[in-house]
Short mmCIF file of C-alpha atoms and ligand atoms in Angstrom, two decimals:
data_model
loop_
_atom_site.label_atom_id
_atom_site.label_comp_id
_atom_site.label_asym_id
_atom_site.label_seq_id
_atom_site.Cartn_x
_atom_site.Cartn_y
_atom_site.Cartn_z
CA MET A 16 -1.28 27.36 2.71
CA ASN A 17 0.92 25.11 0.68
CA ILE A 18 0.97 21.35 1.27
CA PHE A 19 3.37 18.86 -0.29
CA LEU A 20 1.81 15.47 -0.92
CA ILE A 21 4.53 12.84 -1.23
CA ALA A 22 4.44 9.62 -3.26
CA GLY A 23 7.26 7.38 -4.39
CA ALA A 24 6.39 3.73 -4.67
CA ARG A 25 3.42 1.84 -6.09
CA PRO A 26 1.44 1.48 -2.83
CA ASN A 27 1.60 5.26 -2.32
CA PHE A 28 -0.23 6.20 -5.49
CA MET A 29 -3.61 4.73 -4.49
CA LYS A 30 -3.33 6.60 -1.18
CA ILE A 31 -2.55 10.07 -2.54
CA ALA A 32 -5.24 9.86 -5.25
CA PRO A 33 -8.27 10.24 -2.91
CA ILE A 34 -6.45 12.80 -0.73
CA ALA A 35 -5.74 14.93 -3.83
CA ARG A 36 -9.40 14.61 -4.83
CA ALA A 37 -10.53 15.77 -1.38
CA PHE A 38 -8.08 18.70 -1.49
CA ASP A 39 -9.40 19.66 -4.93
CA GLN A 40 -12.82 20.19 -3.36
CA ARG A 41 -11.48 22.95 -1.07
CA GLU A 42 -10.50 26.19 -2.72
CA THR A 43 -8.41 27.26 0.25
CA ILE A 44 -6.07 24.27 0.09
CA ILE A 45 -3.16 24.53 -2.29
CA TYR A 46 -1.03 21.44 -2.67
CA LYS A 47 1.81 20.16 -4.79
CA ILE A 48 2.55 16.56 -5.66
CA VAL A 49 6.12 15.36 -5.17
CA HIS A 50 7.06 12.04 -6.83
CA THR A 51 10.36 10.79 -5.46
CA GLY A 52 10.86 8.39 -8.37
CA GLN A 53 11.45 5.39 -6.05
CA HIS A 54 9.35 3.36 -8.50
CA TYR A 55 9.98 4.33 -12.08
CA ASP A 56 8.81 1.61 -14.51
CA GLN A 57 5.82 2.57 -16.63
CA ASN A 58 3.72 -0.21 -15.07
CA MET A 59 4.90 0.46 -11.51
CA SER A 60 4.28 4.22 -11.65
CA ASP A 61 3.02 6.16 -14.72
CA ILE A 62 0.04 3.92 -15.36
CA PHE A 63 -1.23 4.58 -11.83
CA PHE A 64 -1.14 8.34 -12.34
CA LYS A 65 -3.23 7.92 -15.49
CA GLU A 66 -5.73 5.41 -14.17
CA LEU A 67 -6.22 6.95 -10.75
CA ASP A 68 -6.64 10.44 -12.25
CA ILE A 69 -3.70 11.90 -10.36
CA ARG A 70 -2.37 15.04 -12.00
CA GLN A 71 1.25 15.08 -13.11
CA PRO A 72 3.70 15.61 -10.19
CA ASP A 73 4.84 19.19 -9.63
CA TYR A 74 8.27 17.82 -8.71
CA HIS A 75 9.89 14.55 -9.75
CA LEU A 76 13.09 13.66 -7.88
CA GLY A 77 14.12 10.71 -10.08
CA ALA A 78 15.58 8.86 -7.10
CA GLY A 79 14.84 5.20 -7.93
CA GLY A 80 17.02 2.09 -7.61
CA GLY A 81 20.08 1.43 -5.48
CA THR A 82 20.50 0.12 -1.95
CA HIS A 83 18.32 1.40 0.88
CA ALA A 84 20.94 3.95 1.92
CA GLN A 85 21.60 5.10 -1.65
CA GLN A 86 17.90 5.43 -2.43
CA THR A 87 17.05 7.18 0.86
CA ALA A 88 20.00 9.55 0.45
CA LYS A 89 19.05 10.44 -3.14
CA ILE A 90 15.46 11.18 -2.09
CA MET A 91 16.61 13.28 0.88
CA THR A 92 19.03 15.36 -1.18
CA GLY A 93 16.49 15.93 -3.95
CA PHE A 94 13.67 16.77 -1.55
CA GLU A 95 15.77 19.16 0.52
CA ALA A 96 16.59 21.15 -2.62
CA VAL A 97 12.89 21.40 -3.49
CA CYS A 98 11.95 22.52 0.04
CA GLU A 99 14.67 25.17 -0.05
CA THR A 100 13.23 26.85 -3.14
CA ASP A 101 9.53 26.22 -2.52
CA ARG A 102 9.06 25.84 1.22
CA PRO A 103 5.74 24.16 2.09
CA ASP A 104 3.73 24.69 5.29
CA LEU A 105 3.07 21.00 5.68
CA VAL A 106 4.51 17.80 4.23
CA MET A 107 2.02 14.94 4.05
CA VAL A 108 3.54 11.46 3.75
CA VAL A 109 1.65 8.19 3.32
CA GLY A 110 2.46 4.59 4.20
CA ASP A 111 5.83 3.12 5.09
CA VAL A 112 8.16 3.09 2.09
CA ASN A 113 11.65 4.62 1.92
CA SER A 114 10.19 7.79 0.39
CA THR A 115 7.94 8.22 3.46
CA LEU A 116 10.94 8.04 5.77
CA ALA A 117 13.26 10.21 3.65
CA CYS A 118 10.84 13.08 3.12
CA SER A 119 9.67 13.22 6.73
CA ILE A 120 13.24 13.47 8.01
CA VAL A 121 14.09 16.27 5.56
CA ALA A 122 10.93 18.22 6.39
CA LYS A 123 11.32 17.90 10.13
CA LYS A 124 14.95 19.04 10.08
CA MET A 125 13.86 22.09 8.09
CA GLU A 126 11.19 22.76 10.75
CA ILE A 127 8.36 21.98 8.38
CA LYS A 128 5.38 20.16 9.89
CA VAL A 129 4.83 16.53 8.95
CA ALA A 130 1.51 14.68 8.74
CA HIS A 131 1.66 10.89 8.47
CA VAL A 132 -1.25 9.09 6.83
CA GLU A 133 -1.50 5.41 7.87
CA ALA A 134 0.30 6.11 11.15
CA GLY A 135 0.76 3.82 14.15
CA LEU A 136 0.89 0.43 12.40
CA ARG A 137 3.46 -1.91 13.96
CA SER A 138 4.56 -5.42 13.06
CA PHE A 139 7.19 -5.33 15.85
CA ASP A 140 9.50 -7.01 13.35
CA LEU A 141 12.59 -4.89 12.82
CA SER A 142 13.90 -7.16 10.09
CA MET A 143 11.26 -5.52 7.89
CA PRO A 144 12.50 -2.26 6.35
CA GLU A 145 8.96 -0.86 6.44
CA GLU A 146 8.80 -1.27 10.24
CA ILE A 147 11.85 0.97 10.60
CA ASN A 148 10.28 3.47 8.20
CA ARG A 149 7.02 3.45 10.21
CA MET A 150 8.75 3.89 13.57
CA VAL A 151 11.04 6.73 12.47
CA THR A 152 8.28 8.58 10.61
CA ASP A 153 5.95 8.35 13.59
CA ALA A 154 8.70 9.39 16.00
CA ILE A 155 8.96 12.80 14.30
CA SER A 156 5.49 13.47 12.82
CA ASP A 157 3.25 16.27 14.07
CA LEU A 158 -0.10 14.88 12.98
CA PHE A 159 -1.16 11.25 12.79
CA PHE A 160 -3.96 9.88 10.64
CA ILE A 161 -4.84 6.37 11.70
CA THR A 162 -6.53 3.50 9.85
CA GLU A 163 -7.41 1.07 12.66
CA GLU A 164 -7.81 1.23 16.43
CA GLN A 165 -4.63 -0.73 17.16
CA GLY A 166 -2.68 2.10 15.49
CA MET A 167 -4.10 4.52 18.05
CA ALA A 168 -3.15 2.16 20.92
CA ASN A 169 0.41 1.77 19.58
CA LEU A 170 0.97 5.52 19.34
CA LEU A 171 -0.46 6.21 22.80
CA LYS A 172 1.87 3.54 24.20
CA GLU A 173 4.77 5.33 22.48
CA GLY A 174 3.83 8.49 24.38
CA LYS A 175 2.06 10.52 21.68
CA SER A 176 -0.46 13.05 22.94
CA LYS A 177 -4.04 12.20 22.14
CA GLU A 178 -4.82 15.54 20.42
CA LYS A 179 -2.39 14.75 17.62
CA LEU A 180 -3.98 11.37 16.85
CA HIS A 181 -6.89 11.13 14.45
CA PHE A 182 -8.62 7.84 13.73
CA VAL A 183 -10.02 8.60 10.28
CA GLY A 184 -10.23 5.22 8.50
CA HIS A 185 -8.37 4.27 5.36
CA VAL A 186 -7.68 6.44 2.32
CA MET A 187 -6.81 3.30 0.34
CA VAL A 188 -10.37 2.10 0.84
CA ASP A 189 -11.64 5.49 -0.41
CA ASN A 190 -9.70 4.81 -3.59
CA LEU A 191 -10.90 1.20 -3.81
CA PHE A 192 -14.57 2.21 -3.71
CA PHE A 193 -14.01 5.05 -6.18
CA GLN A 194 -12.28 2.78 -8.68
CA LEU A 195 -14.82 -0.05 -8.21
CA LYS A 196 -17.59 2.29 -9.33
CA LYS A 197 -15.57 3.23 -12.41
CA LEU A 198 -14.79 -0.41 -13.15
CA ALA A 199 -18.47 -1.36 -12.97
CA LYS A 200 -19.15 1.03 -15.88
CA MET A 201 -16.27 -0.27 -18.02
CA ASP A 202 -16.09 -3.17 -20.43
CA SER A 203 -13.59 -5.42 -18.68
CA ALA A 204 -12.84 -7.20 -21.97
CA ILE A 205 -10.34 -4.39 -22.67
CA PHE A 206 -8.02 -5.97 -20.10
CA PRO A 207 -5.80 -8.73 -21.56
CA THR A 208 -6.16 -10.80 -18.32
CA ASP A 209 -9.96 -10.77 -18.56
CA SER A 210 -9.80 -13.82 -20.85
CA PHE A 211 -8.06 -15.75 -18.02
CA LYS A 212 -10.85 -14.68 -15.67
CA GLN A 213 -13.60 -15.64 -18.11
CA SER A 214 -12.09 -19.03 -18.90
CA HIS A 215 -11.79 -20.18 -15.26
CA ALA A 216 -14.80 -20.59 -12.97
CA ASN A 217 -12.44 -20.34 -10.01
CA TYR A 218 -8.92 -19.01 -9.74
CA GLY A 219 -6.49 -17.55 -7.22
CA VAL A 220 -4.40 -14.37 -7.42
CA VAL A 221 -0.82 -14.21 -6.12
CA THR A 222 1.45 -11.29 -5.26
CA LEU A 223 4.85 -11.67 -3.62
CA HIS A 224 7.68 -9.20 -3.22
CA ARG A 225 8.87 -8.99 0.43
CA PRO A 226 12.66 -9.33 0.65
CA SER A 227 12.25 -12.07 3.34
CA ASN A 228 10.26 -14.18 0.86
CA VAL A 229 11.91 -13.43 -2.46
CA ASP A 230 15.55 -12.54 -1.80
CA ASN A 231 16.41 -16.03 -0.50
CA ARG A 232 16.58 -19.00 -2.87
CA GLU A 233 15.29 -21.61 -0.42
CA ALA A 234 12.39 -19.51 0.84
CA LEU A 235 11.27 -18.63 -2.68
CA GLN A 236 11.57 -22.21 -3.94
CA THR A 237 9.54 -23.54 -0.96
CA ILE A 238 6.80 -21.00 -1.56
CA PHE A 239 6.66 -21.86 -5.28
CA ASN A 240 6.46 -25.59 -4.50
CA THR A 241 3.40 -24.99 -2.30
CA PHE A 242 1.78 -22.66 -4.84
CA SER A 243 2.39 -25.31 -7.47
CA THR A 244 0.44 -27.89 -5.39
CA ILE A 245 -2.44 -25.41 -4.99
CA SER A 246 -2.44 -24.66 -8.70
CA GLU A 247 -3.19 -28.31 -9.54
CA ARG A 248 -6.70 -27.66 -8.20
CA LEU A 249 -6.99 -23.89 -8.50
CA PRO A 250 -5.23 -22.10 -11.36
CA LEU A 251 -3.19 -19.15 -10.15
CA ILE A 252 -2.36 -15.87 -11.83
CA PHE A 253 0.67 -13.95 -10.59
CA PRO A 254 1.54 -10.39 -11.68
CA ILE A 255 5.18 -10.42 -10.82
CA HIS A 256 7.02 -7.57 -9.08
CA PRO A 257 10.41 -6.58 -10.63
CA ARG A 258 12.20 -7.58 -7.44
CA THR A 259 10.68 -11.10 -7.55
CA ARG A 260 11.37 -11.44 -11.28
CA LYS A 261 15.04 -10.63 -10.65
CA SER A 262 15.24 -13.32 -7.93
CA MET A 263 13.48 -15.97 -10.02
CA ASP A 264 15.92 -15.34 -12.85
CA ALA A 265 18.94 -15.36 -10.54
CA PHE A 266 17.85 -18.58 -8.75
CA ASN A 267 16.52 -20.19 -11.93
CA ILE A 268 13.14 -20.90 -10.33
CA LYS A 269 10.39 -22.04 -12.71
CA PRO A 270 6.72 -21.70 -11.81
CA GLY A 271 4.39 -24.70 -12.12
CA ASP A 272 2.38 -25.13 -15.35
CA ASN A 273 -0.83 -23.80 -13.78
CA ILE A 274 0.73 -20.63 -12.42
CA LYS A 275 0.38 -17.89 -14.99
CA LEU A 276 3.14 -15.33 -14.57
CA ILE A 277 2.42 -11.91 -16.02
CA GLU A 278 3.87 -8.39 -15.88
CA PRO A 279 2.73 -6.06 -13.05
CA LEU A 280 -0.83 -4.88 -13.74
CA SER A 281 -2.51 -1.52 -13.60
CA TYR A 282 -4.80 -0.87 -10.63
CA MET A 283 -8.01 -1.45 -12.58
CA GLU A 284 -6.90 -4.57 -14.38
CA PHE A 285 -5.66 -6.05 -11.10
CA LEU A 286 -8.90 -5.10 -9.32
CA ASN A 287 -10.89 -6.75 -12.11
CA LEU A 288 -9.01 -9.96 -11.35
CA TRP A 289 -8.89 -10.13 -7.56
CA GLN A 290 -12.39 -8.84 -6.81
CA ASP A 291 -13.76 -12.16 -8.16
CA ALA A 292 -10.95 -14.48 -7.06
CA LYS A 293 -11.57 -17.53 -4.89
CA LEU A 294 -8.58 -16.51 -2.82
CA VAL A 295 -5.62 -14.15 -2.74
CA LEU A 296 -2.14 -15.30 -1.69
CA THR A 297 0.04 -12.31 -0.83
CA ASP A 298 2.72 -10.72 1.28
CA SER A 299 1.53 -7.20 0.48
CA GLY A 300 0.32 -4.88 3.22
CA GLY A 301 -2.35 -3.13 1.19
CA LEU A 302 -3.90 -6.20 -0.33
CA GLN A 303 -4.55 -7.69 3.12
CA GLU A 304 -6.70 -4.63 3.73
CA GLU A 305 -8.34 -4.37 0.32
CA THR A 306 -9.43 -8.05 0.44
CA THR A 307 -10.92 -7.39 3.89
CA ALA A 308 -12.81 -4.39 2.52
CA LEU A 309 -14.42 -6.59 -0.17
CA GLY A 310 -14.65 -9.85 1.85
CA ILE A 311 -12.29 -11.92 -0.32
CA PRO A 312 -10.38 -14.75 1.46
CA CYS A 313 -6.72 -13.77 1.86
CA LEU A 314 -3.75 -15.88 2.96
CA THR A 315 -0.79 -13.75 4.00
CA ILE A 316 2.60 -15.32 3.38
CA ARG A 317 4.17 -13.68 6.43
CA GLU A 318 4.68 -14.53 10.11
CA ASN A 319 3.26 -11.23 11.36
CA THR A 320 1.14 -8.31 10.26
CA GLU A 321 1.05 -4.65 11.23
CA ARG A 322 -2.64 -4.65 10.19
CA PRO A 323 -4.25 -6.95 12.82
CA ILE A 324 -7.80 -5.80 12.11
CA THR A 325 -7.70 -7.71 8.81
CA ILE A 326 -7.48 -10.88 10.93
CA THR A 327 -9.72 -10.03 13.89
CA GLU A 328 -12.48 -8.50 11.77
CA GLY A 329 -11.57 -9.25 8.18
CA THR A 330 -11.01 -12.20 5.87
CA ASN A 331 -7.24 -12.44 6.26
CA GLU A 332 -5.15 -15.17 7.95
CA LEU A 333 -1.41 -15.32 8.53
CA VAL A 334 0.02 -18.57 7.14
CA GLY A 335 3.72 -17.73 6.96
CA THR A 336 5.68 -19.91 4.56
CA SER A 337 4.54 -23.16 6.19
CA ARG A 338 3.36 -25.62 3.51
CA GLU A 339 1.04 -27.27 6.00
CA LYS A 340 -0.61 -24.05 7.15
CA ILE A 341 -1.04 -22.77 3.59
CA LEU A 342 -2.56 -26.03 2.34
CA ASN A 343 -4.89 -26.39 5.37
CA ALA A 344 -6.21 -22.89 4.86
CA PHE A 345 -6.54 -23.56 1.13
CA GLU A 346 -8.69 -26.67 1.82
CA ASN A 347 -10.98 -24.64 4.07
CA ILE A 348 -11.41 -21.94 1.44
CA MET A 349 -12.14 -24.53 -1.27
CA ALA A 350 -14.78 -26.09 1.04
CA ASN A 351 -16.29 -22.61 1.52
CA ASN A 352 -15.42 -22.88 5.17
CA TRP A 353 -13.97 -19.39 5.67
CA LYS A 354 -14.90 -16.40 7.81
CA ASN A 355 -17.12 -13.79 6.15
CA GLY A 356 -15.49 -10.91 7.95
CA GLN A 357 -16.84 -7.40 8.32
CA ARG A 358 -15.66 -4.05 7.10
CA PRO A 359 -13.69 -2.24 9.84
CA LYS A 360 -14.90 1.03 11.34
CA PHE A 361 -14.47 4.08 9.08
CA TRP A 362 -13.42 2.02 6.06
CA ASP A 363 -16.29 3.71 4.35
CA GLY A 364 -14.77 5.78 1.55
CA LYS A 365 -14.66 9.03 3.55
CA ALA A 366 -11.23 8.97 5.20
CA SER A 367 -9.75 11.62 2.87
CA GLU A 368 -12.61 13.99 3.64
CA ARG A 369 -12.06 13.48 7.35
CA ILE A 370 -8.35 14.24 6.93
CA THR A 371 -9.13 17.40 4.98
CA ASP A 372 -11.71 18.51 7.59
CA ILE A 373 -9.07 18.10 10.28
CA ILE A 374 -6.12 19.82 8.59
CA GLN A 375 -7.95 22.80 7.12
CA PRO A 376 -8.71 24.59 10.42
CA ILE A 377 -5.31 23.63 11.88
CA LEU A 378 -3.48 25.13 8.92
CA PHE A 379 -5.43 28.34 9.15
CA ARG A 380 -5.30 28.65 12.90
CA ASP A 381 -1.56 28.08 12.89
CA ALA A 382 -0.83 30.25 9.86
CA GLY A 383 0.27 33.06 12.19
CA ASP A 384 2.64 31.34 14.57
CA GLY A 385 3.56 28.25 12.56
CA HIS A 386 2.78 25.92 15.46
CA PHE A 387 0.63 22.84 15.53
CA SER A 388 -1.08 22.21 18.80
C1 UD1 B 423 8.93 -1.03 -2.10
C2 UD1 B 423 8.64 -0.76 -0.63
C3 UD1 B 423 7.65 -1.78 -0.10
C4 UD1 B 423 6.42 -1.83 -0.97
C5 UD1 B 423 6.85 -2.11 -2.39
C6 UD1 B 423 5.67 -2.17 -3.32
C7 UD1 B 423 10.48 0.13 0.70
C8 UD1 B 423 11.49 -0.20 1.74
N1 UD1 B 423 9.84 -0.90 0.18
O1 UD1 B 423 9.61 -2.27 -2.19
O2 UD1 B 423 7.26 -1.39 1.21
O3 UD1 B 423 5.56 -2.84 -0.49
O4 UD1 B 423 7.72 -1.07 -2.82
O5 UD1 B 423 6.07 -2.45 -4.63
O6 UD1 B 423 10.29 1.28 0.40
N2 UD1 B 423 12.40 -1.86 -9.47
C9 UD1 B 423 12.25 -1.81 -10.83
N3 UD1 B 423 11.27 -1.00 -11.34
C10 UD1 B 423 10.48 -0.24 -10.55
C11 UD1 B 423 10.64 -0.31 -9.17
C12 UD1 B 423 11.60 -1.14 -8.64
O7 UD1 B 423 12.95 -2.49 -11.58
O8 UD1 B 423 9.65 0.51 -11.08
C13 UD1 B 423 13.47 -2.67 -8.90
C14 UD1 B 423 14.48 -1.76 -8.17
O9 UD1 B 423 15.46 -1.28 -9.01
C15 UD1 B 423 15.02 -2.71 -7.15
C16 UD1 B 423 13.83 -3.59 -6.80
O10 UD1 B 423 12.92 -3.51 -7.90
O11 UD1 B 423 16.04 -3.52 -7.66
C17 UD1 B 423 13.18 -3.15 -5.52
O12 UD1 B 423 12.69 -1.80 -5.60
P1 UD1 B 423 12.58 -0.88 -4.29
O13 UD1 B 423 11.86 0.37 -4.57
O14 UD1 B 423 13.93 -0.75 -3.64
O15 UD1 B 423 11.73 -1.75 -3.26
P2 UD1 B 423 10.45 -2.66 -3.48
O16 UD1 B 423 10.86 -4.08 -3.30
O17 UD1 B 423 9.71 -2.29 -4.71
#
């Protein structure tokens, strides 16, 4: 049985790494890695393959850049050509980026089965491109691997049959635990940002790249003003996404003196920073979950989240772009008045094994008639 494991953008790489490792443990599973090329900078892509021990992609579609339609179209055309010459039995997509959407549509139209890892998450905010990607991918997938119970509830509400839904936990947490163990054995002084960490007793880590926050001059300026106030008491370090860098240059926005802007970091160097941070300020999806897994206070610069368990059980709070909400939450964190949180069910490092246990018998049972039950 031949599986295609799809990755395209930065948040995909940490999800395919543990799945590939679990597949490697089973002799009967043959898989190929397809990199769509959605992210292409060395520090947005290649470095993750190296650090996360992902083998080189079997296919690279080189489909980065452009508008949503251009990018999605390039990925679809490239992926269709690959599937025509090397037809897989199953296409496994992860997350909610344009590559997830593009490859699932191509596979499904070629009557190839699709498995979606991180299925069922909903922000109910259609102004977010990822929400559209999540909805379309889930509308046509054959197998659903789910990270939190709300994902199960959403898919049942959308009429999915229960047998196709598998609550397995989070592959990204598998990767987090794996890399943490490696990091513990390393000398962190090799990371250039370790000197920042060592020279500040307390610090905060920032990431920001959502179009709603960074593509608009006023929104971005307001956020930076608030971060600047925070940084007078808590120095901030901010590995800056290419999209955000482009906006800051275009709008001529300067960070405050205590906000250290740096290039995007590798997984390990970033983990070395945020695992000991006083707080994380972010609009990322994954970081809301990773901070919950390690119990680090997280303020999410968004009005909604598709990952509600990080709030109900974890250490995350939604603060939007409101200066007042962000500063109130900041005061509470500085006064050590923050929830401790708990690690959600099945976020235990074994999600990829559960996925592999589930797909192996299905692939073999259905080898004859090509149908998933
Ligand atoms: C994408 C995902 C988003 C994810 C984010 C993580 C979609 C719709 N969005 O957003 O869900 O959270 O990745 O990073 O799929 N660029 C570079 N170098 C790169 C990558 C991008 O310069 O290596 C530039 C692109 O040319 C473009 C901009 O950054 O101008 C945005 O890239 P794109 O892949 O379209 O979306 P992201 O904002 O990265």
